[in-house]
Coordinates of C-alpha atoms in Angstrom, one line a residue:
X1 CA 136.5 65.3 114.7
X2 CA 132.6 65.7 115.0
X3 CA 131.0 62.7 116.7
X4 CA 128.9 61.3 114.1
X5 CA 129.2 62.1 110.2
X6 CA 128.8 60.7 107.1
X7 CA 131.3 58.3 105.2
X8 CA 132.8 59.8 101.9
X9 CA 130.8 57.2 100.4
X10 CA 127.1 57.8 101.5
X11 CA 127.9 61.8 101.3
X12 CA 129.1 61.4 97.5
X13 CA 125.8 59.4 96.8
X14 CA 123.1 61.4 98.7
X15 CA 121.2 64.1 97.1
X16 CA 121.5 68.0 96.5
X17 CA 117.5 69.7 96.8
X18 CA 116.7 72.7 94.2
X19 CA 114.2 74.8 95.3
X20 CA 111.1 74.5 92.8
X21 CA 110.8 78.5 92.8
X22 CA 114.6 78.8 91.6
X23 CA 113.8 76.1 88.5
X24 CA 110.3 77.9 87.5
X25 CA 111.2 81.6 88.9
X26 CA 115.3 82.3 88.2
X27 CA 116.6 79.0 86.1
X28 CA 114.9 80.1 83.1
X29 CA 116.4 83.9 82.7
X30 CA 120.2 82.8 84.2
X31 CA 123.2 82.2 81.7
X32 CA 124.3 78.4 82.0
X33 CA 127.5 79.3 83.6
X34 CA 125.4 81.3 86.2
X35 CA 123.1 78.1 86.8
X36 CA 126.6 76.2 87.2
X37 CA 127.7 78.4 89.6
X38 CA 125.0 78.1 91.6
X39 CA 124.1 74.5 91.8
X40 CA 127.3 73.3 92.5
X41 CA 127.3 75.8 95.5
X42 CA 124.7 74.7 96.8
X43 CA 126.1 70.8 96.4
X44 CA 129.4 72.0 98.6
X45 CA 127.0 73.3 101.1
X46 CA 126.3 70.1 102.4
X47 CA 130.0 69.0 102.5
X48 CA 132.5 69.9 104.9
X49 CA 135.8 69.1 104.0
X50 CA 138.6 70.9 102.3
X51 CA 136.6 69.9 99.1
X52 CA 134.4 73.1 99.8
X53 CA 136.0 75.8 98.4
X54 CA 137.0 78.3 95.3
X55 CA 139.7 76.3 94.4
X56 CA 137.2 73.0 93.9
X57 CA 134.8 75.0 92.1
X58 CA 137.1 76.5 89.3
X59 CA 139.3 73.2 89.1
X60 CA 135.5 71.3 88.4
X61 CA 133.5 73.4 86.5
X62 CA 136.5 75.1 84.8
X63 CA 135.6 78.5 85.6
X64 CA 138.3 81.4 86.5
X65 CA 138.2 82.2 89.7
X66 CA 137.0 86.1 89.3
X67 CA 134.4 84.7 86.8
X68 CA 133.2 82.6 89.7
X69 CA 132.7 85.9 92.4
X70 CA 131.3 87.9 89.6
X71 CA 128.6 85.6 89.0
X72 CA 128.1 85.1 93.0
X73 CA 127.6 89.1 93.0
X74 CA 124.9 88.7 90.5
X75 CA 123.4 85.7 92.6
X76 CA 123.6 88.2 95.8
X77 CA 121.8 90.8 93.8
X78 CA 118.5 88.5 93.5
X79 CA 118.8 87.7 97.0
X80 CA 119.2 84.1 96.6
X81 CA 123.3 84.4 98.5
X82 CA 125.1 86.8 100.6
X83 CA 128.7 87.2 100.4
X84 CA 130.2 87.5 104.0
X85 CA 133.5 88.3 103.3
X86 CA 135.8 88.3 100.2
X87 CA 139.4 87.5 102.3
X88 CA 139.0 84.4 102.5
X89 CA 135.9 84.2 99.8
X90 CA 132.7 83.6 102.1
X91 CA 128.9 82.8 100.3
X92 CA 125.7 82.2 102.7
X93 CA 123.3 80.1 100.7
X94 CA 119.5 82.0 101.4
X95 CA 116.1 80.8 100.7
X96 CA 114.5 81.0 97.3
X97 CA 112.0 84.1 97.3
X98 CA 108.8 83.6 96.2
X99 CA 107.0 86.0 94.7
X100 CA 104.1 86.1 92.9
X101 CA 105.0 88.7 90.5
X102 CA 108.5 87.3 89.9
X103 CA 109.8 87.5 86.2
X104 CA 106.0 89.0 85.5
X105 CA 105.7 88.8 81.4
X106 CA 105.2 92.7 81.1
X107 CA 105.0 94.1 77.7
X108 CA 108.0 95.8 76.6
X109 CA 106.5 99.1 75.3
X110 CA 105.4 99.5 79.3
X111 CA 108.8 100.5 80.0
X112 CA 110.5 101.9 77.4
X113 CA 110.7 105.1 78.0
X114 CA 111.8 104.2 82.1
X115 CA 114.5 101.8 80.8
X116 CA 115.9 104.7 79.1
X117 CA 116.3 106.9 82.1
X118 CA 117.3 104.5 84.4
X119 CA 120.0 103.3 81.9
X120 CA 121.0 107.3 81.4
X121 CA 121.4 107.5 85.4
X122 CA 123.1 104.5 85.3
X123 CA 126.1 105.3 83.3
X124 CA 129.0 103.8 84.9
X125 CA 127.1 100.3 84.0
X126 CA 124.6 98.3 81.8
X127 CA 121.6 97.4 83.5
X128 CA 120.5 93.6 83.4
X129 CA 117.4 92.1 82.3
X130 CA 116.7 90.5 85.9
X131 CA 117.4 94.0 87.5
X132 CA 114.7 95.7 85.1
X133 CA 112.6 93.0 86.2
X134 CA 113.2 93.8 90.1
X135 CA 112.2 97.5 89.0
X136 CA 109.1 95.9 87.5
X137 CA 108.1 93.8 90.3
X138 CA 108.7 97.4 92.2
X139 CA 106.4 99.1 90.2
X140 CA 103.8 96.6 89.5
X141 CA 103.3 95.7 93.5
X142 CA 103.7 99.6 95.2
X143 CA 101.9 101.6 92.4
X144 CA 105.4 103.6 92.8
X145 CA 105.6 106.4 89.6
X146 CA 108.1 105.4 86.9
X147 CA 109.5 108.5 86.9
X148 CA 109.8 108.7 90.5
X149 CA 111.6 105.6 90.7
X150 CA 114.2 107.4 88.1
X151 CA 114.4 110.5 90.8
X152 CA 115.1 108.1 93.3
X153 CA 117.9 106.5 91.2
X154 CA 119.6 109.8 90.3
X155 CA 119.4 110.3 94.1
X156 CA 121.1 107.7 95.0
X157 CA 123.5 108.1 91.9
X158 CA 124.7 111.4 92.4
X159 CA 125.4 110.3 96.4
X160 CA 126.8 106.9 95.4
X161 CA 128.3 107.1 91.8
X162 CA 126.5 105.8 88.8
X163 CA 127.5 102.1 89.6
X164 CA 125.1 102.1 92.6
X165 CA 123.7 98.7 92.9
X166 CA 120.2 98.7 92.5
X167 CA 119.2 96.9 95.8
X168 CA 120.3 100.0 97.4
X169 CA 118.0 102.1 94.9
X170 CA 114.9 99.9 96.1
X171 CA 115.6 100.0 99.7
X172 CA 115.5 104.3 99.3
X173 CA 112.2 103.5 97.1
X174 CA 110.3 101.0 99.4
X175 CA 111.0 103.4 102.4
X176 CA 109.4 106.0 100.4
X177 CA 106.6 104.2 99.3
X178 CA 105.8 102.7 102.5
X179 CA 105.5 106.1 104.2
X180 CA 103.0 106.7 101.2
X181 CA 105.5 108.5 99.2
X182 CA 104.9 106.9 95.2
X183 CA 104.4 110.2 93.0
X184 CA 108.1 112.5 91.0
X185 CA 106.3 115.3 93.1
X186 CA 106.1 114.5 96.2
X187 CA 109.7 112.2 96.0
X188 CA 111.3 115.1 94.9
X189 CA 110.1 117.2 97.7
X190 CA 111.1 114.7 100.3
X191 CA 114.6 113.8 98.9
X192 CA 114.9 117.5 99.1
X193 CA 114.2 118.0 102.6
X194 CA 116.8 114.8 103.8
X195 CA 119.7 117.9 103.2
X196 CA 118.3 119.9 106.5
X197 CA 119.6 116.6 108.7
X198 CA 123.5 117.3 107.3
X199 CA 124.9 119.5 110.0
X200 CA 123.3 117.0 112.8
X201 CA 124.1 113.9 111.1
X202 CA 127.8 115.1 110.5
X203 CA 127.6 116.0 114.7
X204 CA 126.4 112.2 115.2
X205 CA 128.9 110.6 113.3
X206 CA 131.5 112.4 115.2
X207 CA 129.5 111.1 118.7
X208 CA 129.7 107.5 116.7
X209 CA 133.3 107.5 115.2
X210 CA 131.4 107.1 112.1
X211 CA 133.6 108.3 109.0
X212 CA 131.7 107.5 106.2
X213 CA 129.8 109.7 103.6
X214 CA 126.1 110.4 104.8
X215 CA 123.6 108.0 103.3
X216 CA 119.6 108.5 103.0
X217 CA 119.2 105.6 105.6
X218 CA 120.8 107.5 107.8
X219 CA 118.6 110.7 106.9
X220 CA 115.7 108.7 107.5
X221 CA 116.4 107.5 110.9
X222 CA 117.3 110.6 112.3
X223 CA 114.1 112.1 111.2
X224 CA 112.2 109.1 112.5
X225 CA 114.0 109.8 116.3
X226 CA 113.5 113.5 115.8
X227 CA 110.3 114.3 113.9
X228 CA 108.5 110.8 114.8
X229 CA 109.5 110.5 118.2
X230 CA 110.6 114.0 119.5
X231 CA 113.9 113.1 120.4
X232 CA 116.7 116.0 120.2
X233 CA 120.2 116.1 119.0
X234 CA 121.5 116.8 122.3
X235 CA 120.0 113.1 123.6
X236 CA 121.1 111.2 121.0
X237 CA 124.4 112.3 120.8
X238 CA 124.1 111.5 124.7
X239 CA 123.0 107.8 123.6
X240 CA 125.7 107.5 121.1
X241 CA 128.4 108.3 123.3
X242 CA 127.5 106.0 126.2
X243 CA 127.7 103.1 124.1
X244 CA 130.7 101.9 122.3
X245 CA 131.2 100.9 118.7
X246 CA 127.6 102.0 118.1
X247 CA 126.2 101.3 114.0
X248 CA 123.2 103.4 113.1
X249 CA 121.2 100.8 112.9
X250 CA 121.9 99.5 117.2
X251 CA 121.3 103.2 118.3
X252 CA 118.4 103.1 116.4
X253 CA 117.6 99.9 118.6
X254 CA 118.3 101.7 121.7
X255 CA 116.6 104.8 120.8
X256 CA 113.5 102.5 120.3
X257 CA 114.2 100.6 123.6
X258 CA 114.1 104.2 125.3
X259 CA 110.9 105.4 123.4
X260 CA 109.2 102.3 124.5
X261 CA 109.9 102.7 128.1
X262 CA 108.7 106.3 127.8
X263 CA 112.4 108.0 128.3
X264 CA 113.2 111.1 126.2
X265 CA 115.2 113.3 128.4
X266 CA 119.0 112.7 129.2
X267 CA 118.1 112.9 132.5
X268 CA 115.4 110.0 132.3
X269 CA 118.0 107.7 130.6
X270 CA 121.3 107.9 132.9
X271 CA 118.7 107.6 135.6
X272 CA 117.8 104.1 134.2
X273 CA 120.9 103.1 133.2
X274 CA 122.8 103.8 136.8
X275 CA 119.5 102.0 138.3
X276 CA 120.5 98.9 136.1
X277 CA 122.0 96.4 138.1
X278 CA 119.2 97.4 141.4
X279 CA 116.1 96.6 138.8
X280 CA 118.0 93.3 138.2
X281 CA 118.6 92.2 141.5
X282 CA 114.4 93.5 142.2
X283 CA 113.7 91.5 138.9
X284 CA 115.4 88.4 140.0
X285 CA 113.8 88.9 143.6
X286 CA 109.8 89.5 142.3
X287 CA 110.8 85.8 139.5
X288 CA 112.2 84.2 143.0
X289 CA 108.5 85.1 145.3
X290 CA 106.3 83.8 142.1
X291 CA 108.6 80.9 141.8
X292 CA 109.8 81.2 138.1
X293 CA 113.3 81.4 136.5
X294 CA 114.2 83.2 133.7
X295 CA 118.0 83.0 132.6
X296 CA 117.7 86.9 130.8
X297 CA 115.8 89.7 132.4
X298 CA 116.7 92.3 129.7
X299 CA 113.3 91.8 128.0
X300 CA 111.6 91.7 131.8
X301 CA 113.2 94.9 133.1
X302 CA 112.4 96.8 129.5
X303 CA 108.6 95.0 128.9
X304 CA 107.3 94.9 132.3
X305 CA 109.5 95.9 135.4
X306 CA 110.3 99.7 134.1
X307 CA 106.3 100.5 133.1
X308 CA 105.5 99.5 136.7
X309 CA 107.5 101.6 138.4
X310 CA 106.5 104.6 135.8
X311 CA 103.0 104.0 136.9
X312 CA 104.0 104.5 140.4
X313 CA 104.7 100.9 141.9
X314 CA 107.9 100.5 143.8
X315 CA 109.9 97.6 145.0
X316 CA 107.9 96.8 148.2
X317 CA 104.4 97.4 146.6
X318 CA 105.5 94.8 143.6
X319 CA 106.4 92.0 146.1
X320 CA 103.6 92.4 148.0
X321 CA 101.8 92.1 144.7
X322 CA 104.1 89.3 143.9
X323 CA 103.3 87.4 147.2
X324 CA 99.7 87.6 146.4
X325 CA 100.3 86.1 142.9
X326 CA 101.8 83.4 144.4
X327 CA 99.1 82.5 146.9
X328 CA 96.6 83.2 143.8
X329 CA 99.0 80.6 142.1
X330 CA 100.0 82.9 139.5
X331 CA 103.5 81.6 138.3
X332 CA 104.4 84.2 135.3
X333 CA 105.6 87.2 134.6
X334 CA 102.6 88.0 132.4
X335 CA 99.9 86.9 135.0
X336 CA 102.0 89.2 137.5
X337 CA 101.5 92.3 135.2
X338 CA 98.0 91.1 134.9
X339 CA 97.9 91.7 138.7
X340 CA 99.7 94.7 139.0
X341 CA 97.3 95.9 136.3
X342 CA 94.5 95.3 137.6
X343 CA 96.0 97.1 141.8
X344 CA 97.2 99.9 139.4
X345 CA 93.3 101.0 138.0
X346 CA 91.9 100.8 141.4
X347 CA 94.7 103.5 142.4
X348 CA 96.9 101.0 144.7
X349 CA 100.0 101.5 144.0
X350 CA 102.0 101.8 147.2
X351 CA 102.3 98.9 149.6
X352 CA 100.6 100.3 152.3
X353 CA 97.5 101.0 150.1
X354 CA 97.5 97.4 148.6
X355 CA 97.8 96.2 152.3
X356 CA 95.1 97.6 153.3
X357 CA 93.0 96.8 150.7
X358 CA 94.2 93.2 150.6
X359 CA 93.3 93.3 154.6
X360 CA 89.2 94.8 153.9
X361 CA 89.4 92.0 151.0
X362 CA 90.2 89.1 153.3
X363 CA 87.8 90.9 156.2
X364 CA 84.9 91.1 153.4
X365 CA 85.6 87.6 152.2
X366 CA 85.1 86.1 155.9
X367 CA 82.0 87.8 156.5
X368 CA 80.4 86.0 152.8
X369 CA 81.4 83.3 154.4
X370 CA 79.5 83.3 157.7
X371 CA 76.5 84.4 154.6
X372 CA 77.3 81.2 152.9
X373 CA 77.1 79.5 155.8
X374 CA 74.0 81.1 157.5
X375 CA 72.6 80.1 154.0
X376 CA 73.4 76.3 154.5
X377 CA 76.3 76.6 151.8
X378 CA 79.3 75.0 152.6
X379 CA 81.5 76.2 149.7
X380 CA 84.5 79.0 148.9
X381 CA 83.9 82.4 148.1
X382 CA 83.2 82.8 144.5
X383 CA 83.3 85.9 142.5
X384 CA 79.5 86.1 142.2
X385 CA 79.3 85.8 146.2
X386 CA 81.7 89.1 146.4
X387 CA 79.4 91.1 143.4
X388 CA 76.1 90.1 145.3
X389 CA 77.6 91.0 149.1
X390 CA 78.7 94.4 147.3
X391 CA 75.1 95.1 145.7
X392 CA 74.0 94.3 149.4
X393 CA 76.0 96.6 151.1
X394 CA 76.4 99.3 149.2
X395 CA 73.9 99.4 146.4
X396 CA 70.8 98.8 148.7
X397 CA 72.3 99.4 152.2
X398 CA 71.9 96.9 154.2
X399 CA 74.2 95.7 157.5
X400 CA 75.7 92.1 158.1
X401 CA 72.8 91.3 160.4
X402 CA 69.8 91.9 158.1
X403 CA 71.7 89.8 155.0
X404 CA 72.9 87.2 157.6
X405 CA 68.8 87.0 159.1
X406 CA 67.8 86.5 155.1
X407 CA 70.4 83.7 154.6
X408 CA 68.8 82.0 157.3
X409 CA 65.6 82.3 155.5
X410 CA 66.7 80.8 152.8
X411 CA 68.3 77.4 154.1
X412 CA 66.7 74.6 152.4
X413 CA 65.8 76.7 149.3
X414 CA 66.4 75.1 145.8
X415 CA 69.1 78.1 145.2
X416 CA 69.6 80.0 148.1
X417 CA 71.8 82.9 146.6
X418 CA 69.0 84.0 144.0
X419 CA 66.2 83.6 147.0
X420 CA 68.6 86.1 149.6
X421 CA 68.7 87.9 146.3
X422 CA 64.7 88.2 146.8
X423 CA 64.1 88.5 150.4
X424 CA 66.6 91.6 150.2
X425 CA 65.0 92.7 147.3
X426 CA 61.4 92.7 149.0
X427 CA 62.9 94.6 152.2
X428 CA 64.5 97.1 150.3
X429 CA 60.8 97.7 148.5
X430 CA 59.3 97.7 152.0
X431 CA 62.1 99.6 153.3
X432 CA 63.3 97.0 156.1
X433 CA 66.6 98.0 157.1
X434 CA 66.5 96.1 160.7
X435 CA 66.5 92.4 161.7
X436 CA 63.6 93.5 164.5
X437 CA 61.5 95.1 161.5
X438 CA 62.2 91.9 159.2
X439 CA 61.3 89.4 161.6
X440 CA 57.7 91.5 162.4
X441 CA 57.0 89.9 158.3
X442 CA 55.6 86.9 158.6
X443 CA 57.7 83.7 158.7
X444 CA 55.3 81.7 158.0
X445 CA 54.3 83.3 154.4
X446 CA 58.2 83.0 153.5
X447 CA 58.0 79.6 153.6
X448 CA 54.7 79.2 151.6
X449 CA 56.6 81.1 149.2
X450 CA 59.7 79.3 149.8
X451 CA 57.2 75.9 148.9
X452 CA 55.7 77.7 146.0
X453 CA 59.0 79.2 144.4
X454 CA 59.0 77.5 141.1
X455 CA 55.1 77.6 140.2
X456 CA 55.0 81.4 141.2
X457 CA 58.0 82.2 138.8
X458 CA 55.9 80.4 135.8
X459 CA 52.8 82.3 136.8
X460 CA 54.0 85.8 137.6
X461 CA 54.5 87.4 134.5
X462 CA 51.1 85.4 133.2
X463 CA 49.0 87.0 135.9
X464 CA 48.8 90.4 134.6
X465 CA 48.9 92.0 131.0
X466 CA 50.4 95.5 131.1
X467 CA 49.5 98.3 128.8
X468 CA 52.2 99.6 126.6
X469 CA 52.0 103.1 129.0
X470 CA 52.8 101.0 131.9
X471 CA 55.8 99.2 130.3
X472 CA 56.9 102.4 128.6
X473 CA 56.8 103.9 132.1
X474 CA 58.7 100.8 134.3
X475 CA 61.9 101.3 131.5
X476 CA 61.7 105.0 131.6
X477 CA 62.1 104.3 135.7
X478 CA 64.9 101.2 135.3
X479 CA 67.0 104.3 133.0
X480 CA 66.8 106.3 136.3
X481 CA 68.6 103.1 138.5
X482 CA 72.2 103.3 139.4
X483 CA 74.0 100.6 138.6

C-alpha cells in the first residue's frame, strides 16, 4: 500500500486537465465516440485502482471492447498515445503536439489529384481526413514533391502491403527530405539504390538473429555506417556479434560510440573493449587525485579518458596532470581535459616531459619572485609577471642579473612593472646587456625621471609633430618586429 494517497472521495472530486491544443487542434475533426475515448483515458490515468481498465471503460461509456482499441489505434496514429502492449491492453498517454500548421485550412483542389494516388497506393484501406492532413502538414512544412510523397508511399507499399500505416510512410519521407532529398526524381533514384545494401543487410541480420523482412530504416543505417562513416561489413558484423540481443537501432548506438572515439578497425575495437575494466579502474583513480565522484564513468571513459590516450597521454602522464589540477584546485572532469588540453598543444604528453616542464615552470616562477621582490612587490606570481619575464628573457635577451639590477631601480615607482618594462626597454635601445654597463648610466637621471614619470608621459607625444613620411616609416619598421 503506497504511503500517502488520495481518499476515494477527494480523487472522485478533483479534476482531469485537457490540453488547450487537443480542444482547438484535434477535438474539432474527431468523431464523438473518439473524443469519449480519449477523455475518459485520460480521467483513468490519474487513478490507480482496479477501476483503470478496458473493462471500466466499455461498461461506462458503453462501447465494445474492439471499438475501444480501434479508436486507441487512431489516437496512436496522431501521436497523442502509444499502445505498449495489446496482452494485457497497455495505452501511454503523450503530450499534445503543437504545431503550427496543424489541421491547416488548405483548399481542396490543392490536393486532388495527390489524394487520388495516395488512395490508389493505398488499396488495402481508406485513407482518413486527419491522415490527409498529416500529408499536408508534410508537404506544406518540407517543400517535399506531391508526387514524390506518392513514390515514397508505393515504396513503402509494395515492401509492407497496402495497409502500411502512414507514420511509417512519413518517417521514409522526413529521412529523405532531411538529407535534401524532396523532388519524384531524385526519390526515385535513391529508393533505387537502397536494393545494393540487400546481400549485406541479409549477412547482418544473420550476425543479429534478426529474422524479419528488410526495411528502408535499416537500408539507411547501413549506408550511414558504410558510406557516411567508412565502416565495412566485416566490422560491423564484428560489432554485432560481440554484443547480444543487438536491435538495429543499439548497434547503430555503438557504431556511433566507436566513430566518436575514432575506432574503425576490428582491431581498434577488441583492443578497447579487453582494455575496459583497466580504463575504469585509471578513471576511478585520476576522479580519486582531483577529488570528485562520479557513480558512472561510461560517459568519462568514451568523452574524455579514451581521446587522451589517442592523443598520446598514458596513465602516469594523466595523474601527473591530475595532481597538478588538484594543487591548481581544479575539481572536474572538464577542467582536467582543459588541462590536459592545454600539456597536449605544447607537445607534453609523457610524464617525464610534463615533469620537466612543470620543474623549469616552478624554477622560472621563483626567480619572478626574487623580480617581484627586488621590485619592492610583495605579491604571487601573476600571469602578466610570467608574459613580461618571457619578453625579458627571450624576446630582448637579457639575464637574471640585469632585470633583477632594473627592479631595484624601480622600487618606490608609482607601478613598478610598467617602469622595469622601460628601463629594459631603454637598455635594449642602448644595447646594455650587463649590470657593469647599466650601472656606468647615470643613477641619478633615473630618478629625475623616476620623479617626473607622469608629466613626461603627458608631454612626450606633444613635444614633437611627425611628418606623415616619418609615421609611415616607424609602422613600416613595427611590421618587421617579432612578436
Amino acid at each position: 500500500m503506497a504511503f500517502c494517497s488520495f481518499s476515494r472521495d477527494l480523487a472522485d472530486s478533483s479534476y482531469t486537465t485537457v490540453d488547450n491544443v487537443f480542444i482547438t487542434n484535434y477535438l474539432p475533426d474527431a468523431p464523438a465516440r473518439y473524443v469519449d475515448v480519449y477523455l475518459f483515458g485520460l480521467y483513468l490515468c490519474g487513478k490507480n485502482t482496479t477501476d483503470n481498465s478496458l473493462d471500466t471503460m466499455s461498461r461506462v461509456l458503453n462501447i465494445d471492447k474492439e471499438d475501444i482499441l480501434t479508436i486507441y489505434t487512431y489516437w496512436e496514429e496522431l501521436g497523442l498515445v502509444s499502445i505498449l502492449q495489446k496482452t494485457p491492453y497497455e495505452v501511454y498517454y503523450l503530450p499534445v503536439r503543437s504545431d503550427d500548421v496543424v489541421l491547416k485550412k488548405i483548399k481542396p483542389q490543392k490536393y486532388r489529384q495527390f489524394n487520388k494516388d495516395m488512395q490508389g497506393v493505398l488499396t488495402d484501406r481508406l485513407i482518413s481526413t486527419n491522415e490527409y492532413n498529416e500529408y499536408y502538414i508534410f508537404l506544406e512544412t518540407t517543400f517535399f514533391e506531391p508526387k514524390a510523397l506518392v513514390a515514397v508511399a508505393k515504396y513503402c507499399a509494395e515492401r509492407k502491403g497496402g495497409d502500411i500505416n502512414y507514420p511509417y510512410i512519413l518517417k521514409v519521407a522526413r529521412n529523405l527530405s532531411d538529407s535534401g532529398i524532396k523532388t519524384l526524381e531524385a526519390v526515385e533514384e535513391k529508393l533505387a539504390t537502397t536494393v545494393k545494401y540487400t546481400d549485406d543487410i541479409k549477412l547482418l541480420f544473420a550476425s543479429l538473429g534478426i529474422k524479419r523482412a528488410i526495411e528502408y530504416e535499416d537500408r539507411r543505417l547501413f549506408e550511414k555506417w558504410t558510406d557516411g562513416m567508412g565502416y565495412d561489413l566485416a566490422t560491423i558484423r564484428y560489432v554485432a556479434q560481440k554484443s547480444k540481443n543487438l536491435s538495429m537501432d543499439r548497434l547503430n548506438a555503438k557504431i556511433e560510440k566507436y566513430y566518436k572515439l575514432g575506432m574503425f578497425s576490428e582491431k581498434e575495437i577488441a583492443n578497447y573493449e579487453s582494455n575496459r575494466e583497466e580504463l575504469y579502474n585509471l578513471a576511478k583513480e585520476l576522479n580519486k587525485i582531483i577529488g570528485v565522484y562520479y557513480q558512472s564513468l561510461d560517459y568519462i571513459l568514451e568523452d574524455y579518458l579514451t581521446p587522451w590516450l589517442q592523443k598520446g597521454f598514458d596513465g602516469d602522464s594523466l595523474k601527473l596532470i591530475a595532481k597538478y589540477c588538484f594543487k591548481q584546485n581544479i575539481r572536474s572532469v572538464d577542467g582536467m581535459n582543459s588541462a590536459v588540453n592545454g600539456f597536449y598543444k605544447k607537445g607534453l604528453t609523457s610524464a617525464q616531459a610534463i615533469a620537466e616542464y612543470t620543474a623549469a615552470t616552478v624554477s622560472r616562477d621563483e626567480s619572478i619572485k626574487t623580480v617581484l621582490q627586488n621590485a619592492g612587490l610583495v605579491r604571487g606570481v601573476s600571469s602578466s609577471d610570467r608574459a613580461n619575464y618571457k619578453t625579458w628573457t627571450e624576446a630582448w635577451g637579457f639575464d637574471d642579473e640585469v632585470i633583477n639590477y632594473a627592479a631595484s631601480l624601480s622600487v618606490g615607482a608609482n607601478n613598478p612593472t610598467a617602469y622595469m618594462n622601460r628601463i629594459l626597454s631603454d637598455f635594449k635601445t642602448k644595447n646594455i646587456y650587463s649590470v657593469e654597463e647599466a650601472k656606468k648610466q647615470t643613477v641619478n637621471s633615473l630618478k629625475q625621471s623616476k620623479e617626473t614619470e607622469k608629466e613626461k608621459s603627458k608631454k612626450d607625444y606633444r613635444e614633437r609633430e611627425y611628418t606623415r613620411e616619418e609615421l609611415d616609416a616607424l609602422f613600416d619598421n613595427l611590421d618587421d618586429v617579432e612578436i
